[in-house]
mmCIF file of C-alpha atoms in Angstrom:
data_model
loop_
_atom_site.group_PDB
_atom_site.id
_atom_site.type_symbol
_atom_site.label_atom_id
_atom_site.label_comp_id
_atom_site.label_asym_id
_atom_site.label_seq_id
_atom_site.Cartn_x
_atom_site.Cartn_y
_atom_site.Cartn_z
ATOM 1 C CA MET A 73 59.135 22.521 -16.827
ATOM 2 C CA VAL A 74 62.463 21.866 -18.802
ATOM 3 C CA TYR A 75 61.876 20.495 -22.238
ATOM 4 C CA SER A 76 64.521 19.701 -24.858
ATOM 5 C CA GLU A 77 65.568 22.710 -26.669
ATOM 6 C CA ALA A 78 67.985 20.913 -28.692
ATOM 7 C CA LEU A 79 65.013 18.957 -30.205
ATOM 8 C CA ALA A 80 62.827 21.970 -30.242
ATOM 9 C CA GLU A 81 65.678 23.261 -32.542
ATOM 10 C CA ARG A 82 65.900 20.320 -34.808
ATOM 11 C CA ILE A 83 62.038 20.645 -35.556
ATOM 12 C CA ARG A 84 62.932 24.246 -36.036
ATOM 13 C CA LYS A 85 65.056 23.708 -39.017
ATOM 14 C CA LEU A 86 62.842 20.758 -40.372
ATOM 15 C CA VAL A 87 59.409 23.130 -40.615
ATOM 16 C CA ALA A 88 61.234 26.455 -41.313
ATOM 17 C CA GLY A 89 59.728 28.042 -44.151
ATOM 18 C CA ARG A 90 56.859 25.848 -44.578
ATOM 19 C CA LYS A 91 53.406 27.993 -44.746
ATOM 20 C CA GLY A 92 51.135 27.919 -41.901
ATOM 21 C CA VAL A 93 53.752 26.370 -39.233
ATOM 22 C CA GLU A 94 53.687 28.403 -35.639
ATOM 23 C CA GLU A 95 55.631 27.929 -32.683
ATOM 24 C CA LYS A 96 54.068 28.125 -29.207
ATOM 25 C CA LYS A 97 54.535 27.443 -25.733
ATOM 26 C CA MET A 98 52.292 24.635 -24.139
ATOM 27 C CA PHE A 99 51.885 21.459 -22.269
ATOM 28 C CA GLY A 100 55.037 22.581 -20.055
ATOM 29 C CA GLY A 101 57.151 22.520 -23.688
ATOM 30 C CA VAL A 102 56.763 23.853 -27.142
ATOM 31 C CA GLY A 103 54.355 22.986 -30.075
ATOM 32 C CA PHE A 104 54.583 23.383 -33.733
ATOM 33 C CA LEU A 105 51.119 24.052 -35.021
ATOM 34 C CA LEU A 106 49.991 23.941 -38.773
ATOM 35 C CA TYR A 107 47.465 26.551 -39.689
ATOM 36 C CA GLY A 108 46.549 26.550 -35.972
ATOM 37 C CA ASN A 109 46.145 22.810 -34.938
ATOM 38 C CA ILE A 110 48.987 21.356 -32.924
ATOM 39 C CA CYS A 111 50.841 19.059 -35.068
ATOM 40 C CA VAL A 112 54.342 18.090 -32.950
ATOM 41 C CA GLY A 113 55.805 19.614 -29.943
ATOM 42 C CA VAL A 114 58.418 18.712 -27.598
ATOM 43 C CA TRP A 115 57.558 17.487 -24.075
ATOM 44 C CA LYS A 116 60.847 16.962 -21.567
ATOM 45 C CA THR A 117 62.802 15.059 -24.257
ATOM 46 C CA SER A 118 59.810 13.078 -26.107
ATOM 47 C CA LEU A 119 58.615 14.382 -29.314
ATOM 48 C CA ILE A 120 54.390 14.833 -29.404
ATOM 49 C CA ALA A 121 52.951 13.493 -32.634
ATOM 50 C CA ARG A 122 49.485 14.290 -33.421
ATOM 51 C CA LEU A 123 48.496 11.232 -35.874
ATOM 52 C CA GLY A 124 44.833 10.823 -35.537
ATOM 53 C CA PRO A 125 42.785 7.841 -34.074
ATOM 54 C CA ASP A 126 44.090 5.490 -36.519
ATOM 55 C CA ALA A 127 47.418 5.870 -37.045
ATOM 56 C CA ALA A 128 48.004 6.643 -33.293
ATOM 57 C CA ALA A 129 46.746 3.332 -32.721
ATOM 58 C CA ASP A 130 49.261 1.780 -35.380
ATOM 59 C CA ALA A 131 52.129 3.565 -34.243
ATOM 60 C CA LEU A 132 51.666 2.278 -30.448
ATOM 61 C CA GLU A 133 52.883 -0.940 -32.019
ATOM 62 C CA GLU A 134 56.371 0.494 -32.894
ATOM 63 C CA PRO A 135 59.298 0.587 -30.531
ATOM 64 C CA HIS A 136 59.854 3.896 -28.372
ATOM 65 C CA VAL A 137 56.281 5.135 -28.814
ATOM 66 C CA ARG A 138 53.436 5.289 -26.189
ATOM 67 C CA ARG A 139 50.152 7.277 -25.349
ATOM 68 C CA PHE A 140 50.357 11.061 -25.092
ATOM 69 C CA ASP A 141 48.811 11.103 -21.477
ATOM 70 C CA ILE A 142 50.579 13.673 -19.202
ATOM 71 C CA THR A 143 47.785 14.215 -16.778
ATOM 72 C CA GLY A 144 46.378 10.990 -16.216
ATOM 73 C CA ARG A 145 43.851 10.920 -19.081
ATOM 74 C CA ALA A 146 45.674 10.047 -22.680
ATOM 75 C CA MET A 147 44.697 12.341 -25.744
ATOM 76 C CA LYS A 148 43.206 10.322 -28.224
ATOM 77 C CA GLY A 149 45.314 10.083 -31.401
ATOM 78 C CA TRP A 150 48.428 11.433 -30.206
ATOM 79 C CA VAL A 151 51.490 9.708 -29.121
ATOM 80 C CA LEU A 152 54.890 10.564 -27.437
ATOM 81 C CA VAL A 153 57.852 9.159 -29.038
ATOM 82 C CA ASP A 154 60.980 8.589 -26.531
ATOM 83 C CA ALA A 155 64.209 10.214 -27.890
ATOM 84 C CA GLU A 156 65.269 6.598 -29.138
ATOM 85 C CA GLY A 157 62.528 6.751 -31.657
ATOM 86 C CA PHE A 158 63.935 10.079 -33.590
ATOM 87 C CA GLU A 159 67.545 9.663 -32.799
ATOM 88 C CA ALA A 160 68.455 10.371 -36.820
ATOM 89 C CA ASP A 161 67.271 13.567 -38.403
ATOM 90 C CA SER A 162 65.291 11.040 -40.934
ATOM 91 C CA GLN A 163 63.249 9.828 -38.257
ATOM 92 C CA LEU A 164 62.371 12.889 -37.075
ATOM 93 C CA HIS A 165 61.125 14.215 -40.449
ATOM 94 C CA ARG A 166 59.094 10.910 -40.750
ATOM 95 C CA TRP A 167 57.423 11.799 -37.532
ATOM 96 C CA ILE A 168 56.682 15.444 -38.420
ATOM 97 C CA GLU A 169 54.970 14.226 -41.766
ATOM 98 C CA ARG A 170 53.184 11.734 -40.402
ATOM 99 C CA ALA A 171 51.751 14.380 -37.988
ATOM 100 C CA GLU A 172 51.553 16.935 -40.729
ATOM 101 C CA ASP A 173 49.349 14.227 -42.940
ATOM 102 C CA PHE A 174 46.472 14.024 -40.360
ATOM 103 C CA VAL A 175 46.728 17.793 -39.375
ATOM 104 C CA SER A 176 46.711 19.147 -42.663
ATOM 105 C CA ARG A 177 43.254 17.353 -43.384
ATOM 106 C CA LEU A 178 41.729 19.467 -40.264
ATOM 107 C CA PRO A 179 39.879 22.890 -40.819
ATOM 108 C CA PRO A 180 42.163 25.509 -39.917
ATOM 109 C CA LYS A 181 41.663 27.338 -36.830
ATOM 110 C CA GLY A 182 40.615 31.258 -36.283
ATOM 111 C CA ARG A 183 42.235 33.478 -34.488
#
């Protein structure tokens, strides 16, 4: 599966130097983990954001946002944001912040 390397690079730049961030191939794309928990990622040309159930439900009301469902079974608390929803770096940064807000409250995953 091909994913947007350009989007992955934009995310890399925005998370560079942050403690606890790790990059990992997953979902046929790439994910960025915070202390072992997936935070954001790239699937095809879309941004994956893990927001938690309440924030994800709110995000689904926004333009260019849909359920994260690539297998026929939606992942609760996760959304896919189409490219129009993060054209500007400030928009992408905001999605990353929203995901970090949720993921930073999860217990770190052991290795």
